[in-house]
PDB file of C-alpha atoms and ligand atoms in Angstrom:
ATOM      1  CA  MET A  73    -110.834  -5.955  -5.483  1.00 48.00           C
ATOM      2  CA  GLN A  74    -113.524  -4.961  -7.911  1.00 53.00           C
ATOM      3  CA  GLU A  75    -112.263  -3.916 -11.299  1.00 55.00           C
ATOM      4  CA  GLU A  76    -114.711  -0.998 -11.199  1.00 58.00           C
ATOM      5  CA  ASN A  77    -112.749   0.654  -8.393  1.00 79.00           C
ATOM      6  CA  LYS A  78    -109.292   0.266  -9.747  1.00 92.00           C
ATOM      7  CA  VAL A  79    -108.855   3.696 -11.308  1.00 95.00           C
ATOM      8  CA  ALA A  80    -110.269   5.465  -8.262  1.00 96.00           C
ATOM      9  CA  GLN A  81    -107.918   3.502  -6.055  1.00 96.00           C
ATOM     10  CA  THR A  82    -104.886   4.326  -8.144  1.00 97.00           C
ATOM     11  CA  TYR A  83    -105.967   7.955  -8.018  1.00 97.00           C
ATOM     12  CA  ASP A  84    -106.205   7.729  -4.225  1.00 97.00           C
ATOM     13  CA  LYS A  85    -102.674   6.371  -4.069  1.00 97.00           C
ATOM     14  CA  VAL A  86    -101.409   9.317  -6.061  1.00 98.00           C
ATOM     15  CA  LEU A  87    -103.292  11.650  -3.720  1.00 98.00           C
ATOM     16  CA  ALA A  88    -101.687   9.938  -0.745  1.00 98.00           C
ATOM     17  CA  ARG A  89     -98.233  10.481  -2.251  1.00 98.00           C
ATOM     18  CA  VAL A  90     -99.051  14.129  -2.887  1.00 98.00           C
ATOM     19  CA  LYS A  91    -100.217  14.543   0.723  1.00 98.00           C
ATOM     20  CA  GLU A  92     -97.086  12.912   2.040  1.00 98.00           C
ATOM     21  CA  VAL A  93     -94.791  15.207   0.066  1.00 98.00           C
ATOM     22  CA  CYS A  94     -96.847  18.210   1.200  1.00 98.00           C
ATOM     23  CA  LEU A  95     -96.323  17.196   4.819  1.00 97.00           C
ATOM     24  CA  LYS A  96     -92.612  16.703   4.365  1.00 97.00           C
ATOM     25  CA  SER A  97     -92.046  19.874   2.425  1.00 96.00           C
ATOM     26  CA  ASN A  98     -94.345  22.140   4.365  1.00 96.00           C
ATOM     27  CA  ARG A  99     -96.831  22.681   1.563  1.00 97.00           C
ATOM     28  CA  ASP A 100    -100.529  23.236   2.145  1.00 97.00           C
ATOM     29  CA  PHE A 101    -102.258  20.269   0.509  1.00 97.00           C
ATOM     30  CA  SER A 102    -105.484  22.230   0.122  1.00 97.00           C
ATOM     31  CA  LYS A 103    -103.685  24.640  -2.216  1.00 97.00           C
ATOM     32  CA  VAL A 104    -102.342  21.957  -4.534  1.00 98.00           C
ATOM     33  CA  ASN A 105    -104.471  20.962  -7.507  1.00 98.00           C
ATOM     34  CA  ILE A 106    -104.203  17.863  -9.602  1.00 98.00           C
ATOM     35  CA  LEU A 107    -104.907  18.096 -13.278  1.00 98.00           C
ATOM     36  CA  VAL A 108    -105.886  14.569 -14.238  1.00 98.00           C
ATOM     37  CA  VAL A 109    -104.324  14.051 -17.651  1.00 98.00           C
ATOM     38  CA  THR A 110    -106.695  11.819 -19.592  1.00 98.00           C
ATOM     39  CA  LYS A 111    -104.993  11.794 -22.990  1.00 97.00           C
ATOM     40  CA  TYR A 112    -103.939   8.143 -22.726  1.00 94.00           C
ATOM     41  CA  ALA A 113    -107.056   6.956 -20.913  1.00 97.00           C
ATOM     42  CA  ASN A 114    -110.108   5.492 -22.600  1.00 96.00           C
ATOM     43  CA  GLN A 115    -113.657   6.616 -21.958  1.00 96.00           C
ATOM     44  CA  GLU A 116    -114.395   3.752 -19.622  1.00 95.00           C
ATOM     45  CA  GLN A 117    -111.379   4.505 -17.408  1.00 96.00           C
ATOM     46  CA  ILE A 118    -112.283   8.167 -17.274  1.00 97.00           C
ATOM     47  CA  ARG A 119    -115.898   7.336 -16.490  1.00 96.00           C
ATOM     48  CA  GLN A 120    -114.820   5.073 -13.654  1.00 95.00           C
ATOM     49  CA  LEU A 121    -112.780   7.837 -12.099  1.00 96.00           C
ATOM     50  CA  LEU A 122    -115.317  10.623 -12.573  1.00 97.00           C
ATOM     51  CA  SER A 123    -118.150   8.533 -11.204  1.00 95.00           C
ATOM     52  CA  LYS A 124    -116.206   7.863  -7.990  1.00 95.00           C
ATOM     53  CA  ARG A 125    -114.137  10.952  -7.410  1.00 96.00           C
ATOM     54  CA  GLN A 126    -114.485  14.678  -7.693  1.00 97.00           C
ATOM     55  CA  VAL A 127    -111.495  15.853  -9.695  1.00 98.00           C
ATOM     56  CA  PHE A 128    -110.233  19.416 -10.042  1.00 98.00           C
ATOM     57  CA  ALA A 129    -109.983  19.277 -13.852  1.00 98.00           C
ATOM     58  CA  VAL A 130    -108.913  16.994 -16.674  1.00 98.00           C
ATOM     59  CA  GLY A 131    -106.049  17.723 -19.055  1.00 98.00           C
ATOM     60  CA  GLN A 132    -106.079  16.907 -22.735  1.00 98.00           C
ATOM     61  CA  SER A 133    -103.486  17.648 -25.402  1.00 98.00           C
ATOM     62  CA  LYS A 134    -105.575  17.190 -28.543  1.00 98.00           C
ATOM     63  CA  LEU A 135    -108.796  18.878 -29.544  1.00 98.00           C
ATOM     64  CA  GLN A 136    -110.326  16.082 -31.612  1.00 97.00           C
ATOM     65  CA  ASP A 137    -109.590  13.414 -29.024  1.00 97.00           C
ATOM     66  CA  THR A 138    -111.237  15.597 -26.382  1.00 97.00           C
ATOM     67  CA  LEU A 139    -114.376  16.098 -28.430  1.00 96.00           C
ATOM     68  CA  THR A 140    -114.604  12.388 -29.209  1.00 95.00           C
ATOM     69  CA  LYS A 141    -114.059  11.273 -25.632  1.00 96.00           C
ATOM     70  CA  PHE A 142    -116.033  13.826 -23.707  1.00 96.00           C
ATOM     71  CA  SER A 143    -119.037  14.197 -26.008  1.00 92.00           C
ATOM     72  CA  GLY A 144    -119.520  10.448 -26.248  1.00 91.00           C
ATOM     73  CA  PRO A 145    -122.329   8.717 -24.347  1.00 91.00           C
ATOM     74  CA  GLN A 146    -120.118   7.558 -21.485  1.00 92.00           C
ATOM     75  CA  LEU A 147    -118.856  10.975 -20.475  1.00 95.00           C
ATOM     76  CA  LYS A 148    -121.185  13.615 -21.816  1.00 90.00           C
ATOM     77  CA  ASN A 149    -123.150  13.854 -18.579  1.00 92.00           C
ATOM     78  CA  PHE A 150    -120.138  14.505 -16.380  1.00 95.00           C
ATOM     79  CA  LYS A 151    -119.453  18.126 -15.644  1.00 94.00           C
ATOM     80  CA  VAL A 152    -115.706  18.509 -15.398  1.00 97.00           C
ATOM     81  CA  LYS A 153    -113.377  21.365 -16.181  1.00 98.00           C
ATOM     82  CA  LYS A 154    -111.041  20.794 -19.107  1.00 98.00           C
ATOM     83  CA  PHE A 155    -107.577  22.234 -19.468  1.00 98.00           C
ATOM     84  CA  PHE A 156    -105.708  22.189 -22.763  1.00 98.00           C
ATOM     85  CA  ILE A 157    -102.094  21.096 -22.307  1.00 98.00           C
ATOM     86  CA  GLY A 158    -100.900  20.411 -25.859  1.00 98.00           C
ATOM     87  CA  HIS A 159     -99.248  22.612 -28.424  1.00 97.00           C
ATOM     88  CA  LEU A 160    -102.005  24.830 -29.794  1.00 98.00           C
ATOM     89  CA  GLN A 161    -102.140  25.586 -33.503  1.00 97.00           C
ATOM     90  CA  THR A 162    -103.818  28.872 -34.316  1.00 97.00           C
ATOM     91  CA  ASN A 163    -106.320  27.271 -36.714  1.00 97.00           C
ATOM     92  CA  LYS A 164    -107.743  25.364 -33.753  1.00 98.00           C
ATOM     93  CA  ALA A 165    -107.841  28.329 -31.388  1.00 98.00           C
ATOM     94  CA  ALA A 166    -111.553  29.070 -31.764  1.00 98.00           C
ATOM     95  CA  LYS A 167    -112.707  25.550 -31.090  1.00 98.00           C
ATOM     96  CA  VAL A 168    -110.200  25.020 -28.294  1.00 98.00           C
ATOM     97  CA  LEU A 169    -111.450  28.177 -26.640  1.00 98.00           C
ATOM     98  CA  GLU A 170    -115.015  26.895 -26.868  1.00 98.00           C
ATOM     99  CA  THR A 171    -114.121  23.483 -25.503  1.00 98.00           C
ATOM    100  CA  PHE A 172    -111.634  24.227 -22.732  1.00 98.00           C
ATOM    101  CA  ASP A 173    -111.764  26.239 -19.524  1.00 98.00           C
ATOM    102  CA  LEU A 174    -108.070  27.059 -19.511  1.00 98.00           C
ATOM    103  CA  ILE A 175    -105.220  26.856 -22.008  1.00 98.00           C
ATOM    104  CA  CYS A 176    -101.949  25.855 -20.343  1.00 98.00           C
ATOM    105  CA  SER A 177     -99.769  26.316 -23.393  1.00 98.00           C
ATOM    106  CA  LEU A 178     -99.701  29.916 -24.549  1.00 98.00           C
ATOM    107  CA  ASP A 179     -96.277  30.098 -26.153  1.00 97.00           C
ATOM    108  CA  SER A 180     -96.221  32.885 -28.755  1.00 97.00           C
ATOM    109  CA  LEU A 181     -97.503  36.397 -29.318  1.00 97.00           C
ATOM    110  CA  HIS A 182     -99.104  35.298 -32.540  1.00 98.00           C
ATOM    111  CA  LEU A 183    -101.142  32.693 -30.677  1.00 98.00           C
ATOM    112  CA  ALA A 184    -102.050  35.338 -28.098  1.00 98.00           C
ATOM    113  CA  GLU A 185    -103.281  37.609 -30.877  1.00 98.00           C
ATOM    114  CA  VAL A 186    -105.450  34.886 -32.395  1.00 98.00           C
ATOM    115  CA  LEU A 187    -106.824  33.768 -29.026  1.00 98.00           C
ATOM    116  CA  ASN A 188    -107.610  37.362 -28.088  1.00 98.00           C
ATOM    117  CA  LYS A 189    -109.565  37.866 -31.285  1.00 98.00           C
ATOM    118  CA  GLN A 190    -111.489  34.630 -30.825  1.00 98.00           C
ATOM    119  CA  ALA A 191    -112.191  35.403 -27.187  1.00 98.00           C
ATOM    120  CA  GLN A 192    -113.649  38.755 -28.234  1.00 98.00           C
ATOM    121  CA  LYS A 193    -115.877  36.996 -30.760  1.00 98.00           C
ATOM    122  CA  GLN A 194    -117.003  34.500 -28.163  1.00 98.00           C
ATOM    123  CA  ASN A 195    -117.523  37.287 -25.685  1.00 98.00           C
ATOM    124  CA  LYS A 196    -115.301  35.785 -23.035  1.00 98.00           C
ATOM    125  CA  LYS A 197    -111.835  35.864 -21.565  1.00 98.00           C
ATOM    126  CA  ALA A 198    -109.250  33.343 -22.686  1.00 98.00           C
ATOM    127  CA  LEU A 199    -107.702  32.054 -19.474  1.00 98.00           C
ATOM    128  CA  CYS A 200    -104.116  31.047 -20.222  1.00 98.00           C
ATOM    129  CA  LEU A 201    -100.905  29.901 -18.640  1.00 98.00           C
ATOM    130  CA  LEU A 202     -97.668  30.904 -20.292  1.00 98.00           C
ATOM    131  CA  GLN A 203     -95.663  27.897 -21.257  1.00 98.00           C
ATOM    132  CA  ILE A 204     -92.012  28.388 -20.494  1.00 98.00           C
ATOM    133  CA  LYS A 205     -89.112  26.305 -21.649  1.00 97.00           C
ATOM    134  CA  LEU A 206     -86.680  24.822 -19.169  1.00 96.00           C
ATOM    135  CA  THR A 207     -84.313  23.360 -21.722  1.00 90.00           C
ATOM    136  CA  ASP A 208     -82.387  24.560 -24.760  1.00 83.00           C
ATOM    137  CA  LYS A 209     -83.908  21.860 -26.933  1.00 81.00           C
ATOM    138  CA  GLN A 210     -85.325  23.286 -30.155  1.00 78.00           C
ATOM    139  CA  THR A 211     -88.143  20.762 -30.211  1.00 80.00           C
ATOM    140  CA  GLN A 212     -89.673  21.934 -26.944  1.00 83.00           C
ATOM    141  CA  SER A 213     -92.175  24.720 -27.207  1.00 89.00           C
ATOM    142  CA  GLY A 214     -92.402  27.554 -24.754  1.00 96.00           C
ATOM    143  CA  LEU A 215     -90.953  30.956 -24.083  1.00 97.00           C
ATOM    144  CA  LYS A 216     -87.453  31.346 -22.822  1.00 96.00           C
ATOM    145  CA  ILE A 217     -87.380  32.584 -19.268  1.00 96.00           C
ATOM    146  CA  GLU A 218     -85.748  35.848 -20.279  1.00 96.00           C
ATOM    147  CA  GLU A 219     -88.587  36.536 -22.729  1.00 97.00           C
ATOM    148  CA  VAL A 220     -91.269  36.312 -20.053  1.00 98.00           C
ATOM    149  CA  PRO A 221     -91.365  39.914 -18.717  1.00 98.00           C
ATOM    150  CA  ALA A 222     -91.746  41.548 -22.145  1.00 98.00           C
ATOM    151  CA  PHE A 223     -94.256  38.915 -23.222  1.00 98.00           C
ATOM    152  CA  ILE A 224     -96.470  39.512 -20.204  1.00 98.00           C
ATOM    153  CA  GLU A 225     -96.342  43.236 -20.746  1.00 98.00           C
ATOM    154  CA  GLN A 226     -97.279  42.921 -24.401  1.00 98.00           C
ATOM    155  CA  VAL A 227    -100.164  40.587 -23.697  1.00 98.00           C
ATOM    156  CA  GLN A 228    -101.462  42.911 -21.027  1.00 97.00           C
ATOM    157  CA  THR A 229    -101.317  45.967 -23.243  1.00 97.00           C
ATOM    158  CA  LEU A 230    -102.353  44.460 -26.572  1.00 98.00           C
ATOM    159  CA  TYR A 231    -104.752  41.641 -25.748  1.00 98.00           C
ATOM    160  CA  PRO A 232    -107.390  42.590 -23.190  1.00 98.00           C
ATOM    161  CA  ASN A 233    -109.377  39.380 -23.629  1.00 98.00           C
ATOM    162  CA  ILE A 234    -106.491  37.243 -22.508  1.00 98.00           C
ATOM    163  CA  GLU A 235    -106.180  36.646 -18.821  1.00 98.00           C
ATOM    164  CA  LEU A 236    -102.827  35.284 -17.763  1.00 98.00           C
ATOM    165  CA  LYS A 237    -103.266  32.929 -14.853  1.00 98.00           C
ATOM    166  CA  GLY A 238     -99.757  31.604 -14.371  1.00 98.00           C
ATOM    167  CA  LEU A 239     -97.012  29.443 -15.819  1.00 98.00           C
ATOM    168  CA  MET A 240     -96.669  25.934 -17.145  1.00 98.00           C
ATOM    169  CA  ALA A 241     -93.436  24.086 -17.812  1.00 98.00           C
ATOM    170  CA  ILE A 242     -92.209  20.611 -18.606  1.00 97.00           C
ATOM    171  CA  ALA A 243     -89.080  19.383 -16.853  1.00 96.00           C
ATOM    172  CA  PRO A 244     -85.878  18.852 -18.792  1.00 94.00           C
ATOM    173  CA  GLN A 245     -84.815  15.256 -19.141  1.00 92.00           C
ATOM    174  CA  GLY A 246     -82.120  14.623 -16.636  1.00 93.00           C
ATOM    175  CA  ALA A 247     -81.145  13.743 -13.119  1.00 96.00           C
ATOM    176  CA  PRO A 248     -83.355  14.820 -10.201  1.00 97.00           C
ATOM    177  CA  GLU A 249     -80.916  17.587  -9.306  1.00 97.00           C
ATOM    178  CA  GLU A 250     -81.200  19.030 -12.780  1.00 96.00           C
ATOM    179  CA  ILE A 251     -84.993  18.888 -12.701  1.00 97.00           C
ATOM    180  CA  LYS A 252     -85.005  20.487  -9.292  1.00 98.00           C
ATOM    181  CA  ALA A 253     -82.811  23.379 -10.455  1.00 98.00           C
ATOM    182  CA  ALA A 254     -85.045  23.947 -13.493  1.00 97.00           C
ATOM    183  CA  PHE A 255     -88.215  23.970 -11.361  1.00 98.00           C
ATOM    184  CA  LYS A 256     -86.582  26.393  -8.952  1.00 98.00           C
ATOM    185  CA  LYS A 257     -86.007  28.798 -11.835  1.00 97.00           C
ATOM    186  CA  ALA A 258     -89.631  28.488 -12.904  1.00 98.00           C
ATOM    187  CA  LYS A 259     -90.798  29.190  -9.357  1.00 98.00           C
ATOM    188  CA  ALA A 260     -88.675  32.341  -9.223  1.00 98.00           C
ATOM    189  CA  VAL A 261     -90.189  33.610 -12.484  1.00 98.00           C
ATOM    190  CA  PHE A 262     -93.649  32.783 -11.160  1.00 98.00           C
ATOM    191  CA  ASP A 263     -93.058  34.674  -7.919  1.00 98.00           C
ATOM    192  CA  ASN A 264     -91.852  37.693  -9.868  1.00 98.00           C
ATOM    193  CA  HIS A 265     -94.881  37.967 -12.096  1.00 98.00           C
ATOM    194  CA  PHE A 266     -97.842  36.206 -10.558  1.00 98.00           C
ATOM    195  CA  LYS A 267     -99.852  35.962  -7.384  1.00 98.00           C
ATOM    196  CA  GLU A 268     -99.838  33.012  -5.050  1.00 95.00           C
ATOM    197  CA  GLN A 269    -103.361  32.037  -6.083  1.00 95.00           C
ATOM    198  CA  ASP A 270    -102.361  31.851  -9.759  1.00 98.00           C
ATOM    199  CA  TYR A 271    -101.150  28.567 -11.198  1.00 98.00           C
ATOM    200  CA  LEU A 272     -97.623  27.309 -11.275  1.00 98.00           C
ATOM    201  CA  SER A 273     -97.970  24.064 -13.202  1.00 98.00           C
ATOM    202  CA  LEU A 274     -94.880  21.917 -12.848  1.00 98.00           C
ATOM    203  CA  GLY A 275     -94.642  18.190 -12.439  1.00 98.00           C
ATOM    204  CA  MET A 276     -95.949  15.090 -14.216  1.00 98.00           C
ATOM    205  CA  SER A 277     -96.114  11.437 -13.173  1.00 98.00           C
ATOM    206  CA  GLY A 278     -92.352  11.023 -13.073  1.00 97.00           C
ATOM    207  CA  ASP A 279     -91.387  14.222 -11.316  1.00 97.00           C
ATOM    208  CA  PHE A 280     -94.358  15.588  -9.386  1.00 98.00           C
ATOM    209  CA  GLU A 281     -92.689  15.026  -6.041  1.00 97.00           C
ATOM    210  CA  ILE A 282     -89.800  17.316  -6.999  1.00 98.00           C
ATOM    211  CA  ALA A 283     -92.275  19.797  -8.469  1.00 98.00           C
ATOM    212  CA  LEU A 284     -94.264  19.895  -5.245  1.00 98.00           C
ATOM    213  CA  GLU A 285     -91.168  20.493  -3.180  1.00 98.00           C
ATOM    214  CA  GLN A 286     -90.328  23.391  -5.458  1.00 98.00           C
ATOM    215  CA  GLY A 287     -93.721  25.044  -5.158  1.00 98.00           C
ATOM    216  CA  SER A 288     -95.931  23.736  -7.960  1.00 98.00           C
ATOM    217  CA  ASN A 289     -99.641  24.119  -7.253  1.00 98.00           C
ATOM    218  CA  LEU A 290    -100.981  22.403 -10.369  1.00 98.00           C
ATOM    219  CA  LEU A 291     -99.568  18.943 -10.982  1.00 98.00           C
ATOM    220  CA  ARG A 292    -100.384  17.341 -14.328  1.00 98.00           C
ATOM    221  CA  ILE A 293    -100.666  13.618 -13.777  1.00 98.00           C
ATOM    222  CA  GLY A 294    -101.619  11.028 -16.365  1.00 98.00           C
ATOM    223  CA  SER A 295     -99.871   7.687 -16.436  1.00 97.00           C
ATOM    224  CA  ALA A 296     -99.554   7.377 -12.646  1.00 97.00           C
ATOM    225  CA  ILE A 297    -103.374   7.411 -12.465  1.00 97.00           C
ATOM    226  CA  PHE A 298    -104.272   5.428 -15.582  1.00 95.00           C
ATOM    227  CA  ASP A 299    -101.511   2.855 -15.572  1.00 80.00           C
TER     228      ASP A 299
HETATM  229  C1  PLP B 265     -98.957  13.954 -21.250  1.00 71.76           C
HETATM  230  C2  PLP B 265     -98.671  15.166 -20.492  1.00 71.76           C
HETATM  231  C3  PLP B 265     -98.665  15.138 -19.089  1.00 71.76           C
HETATM  232  C4  PLP B 265     -98.909  13.884 -18.282  1.00 71.76           C
HETATM  233  O1  PLP B 265     -97.827  13.035 -18.375  1.00 71.76           O
HETATM  234  P1  PLP B 265     -97.673  11.735 -17.453  1.00 71.76           P
HETATM  235  O2  PLP B 265     -96.227  11.484 -17.435  1.00 71.76           O
HETATM  236  O3  PLP B 265     -98.467  10.682 -18.102  1.00 71.76           O
HETATM  237  O4  PLP B 265     -98.192  12.082 -16.100  1.00 71.76           O
HETATM  238  C5  PLP B 265     -98.427  16.335 -18.427  1.00 71.76           C
HETATM  239  N1  PLP B 265     -98.184  17.482 -19.093  1.00 71.76           N
HETATM  240  C6  PLP B 265     -98.186  17.557 -20.428  1.00 71.76           C
HETATM  241  C7  PLP B 265     -97.907  18.857 -21.090  1.00 71.76           C
HETATM  242  C8  PLP B 265     -98.406  16.400 -21.169  1.00 71.76           C
HETATM  243  O5  PLP B 265     -98.382  16.469 -22.514  1.00 71.76           O
END
């Protein structure tokens, strides 16, 4: 097997697993998107994938790393959508808004305020997913589920340049049953506040099968592709 094809082939294997779970759990594969998380991948690995496969979007958690990787000679000619998945500090909001097509990690009203202001300056909408928290851990960012309704209402009334496109959450650490229950909760919140065509982003390399079964339509997969 040629080394050149390895990343594309690993990607295909992930796709095959996604398809299989869709079949088993009665999900429409054409409505499931894969955010290819490139934060651990080097430019050459990313180039190999992008030159062989059309991907929905790439996910990055750090601004500087994104600029370095994607403006470098190997990748600058690839047109690919970029989603920001890391914790966003307000001092980076302007540049993140310029660089990324969607921010998956809106987690405070203060950040919403800053993003709204920057989006107005840049004469665009800031497309965002609300990050919700599925654990009680202090270290995890995200809104508590019970804070979601008021948050959405405030964003809609106060920040016209923010467009909420769905929810993002990271699974709690735990047994599959625990993860499943947490994803179920996220799906219920999603169904209450968003439309089917919005994004419910649950699931990473270790738990995307459970996430798919529970209704995720935007899997965020890194290490399973770039292993
Ligand atoms: C790193 C990261 C991922 C991808 O994780 P893998 O386990 O490598 O698939 C997904 N979502 C977020 C928010 C991340 O930070």
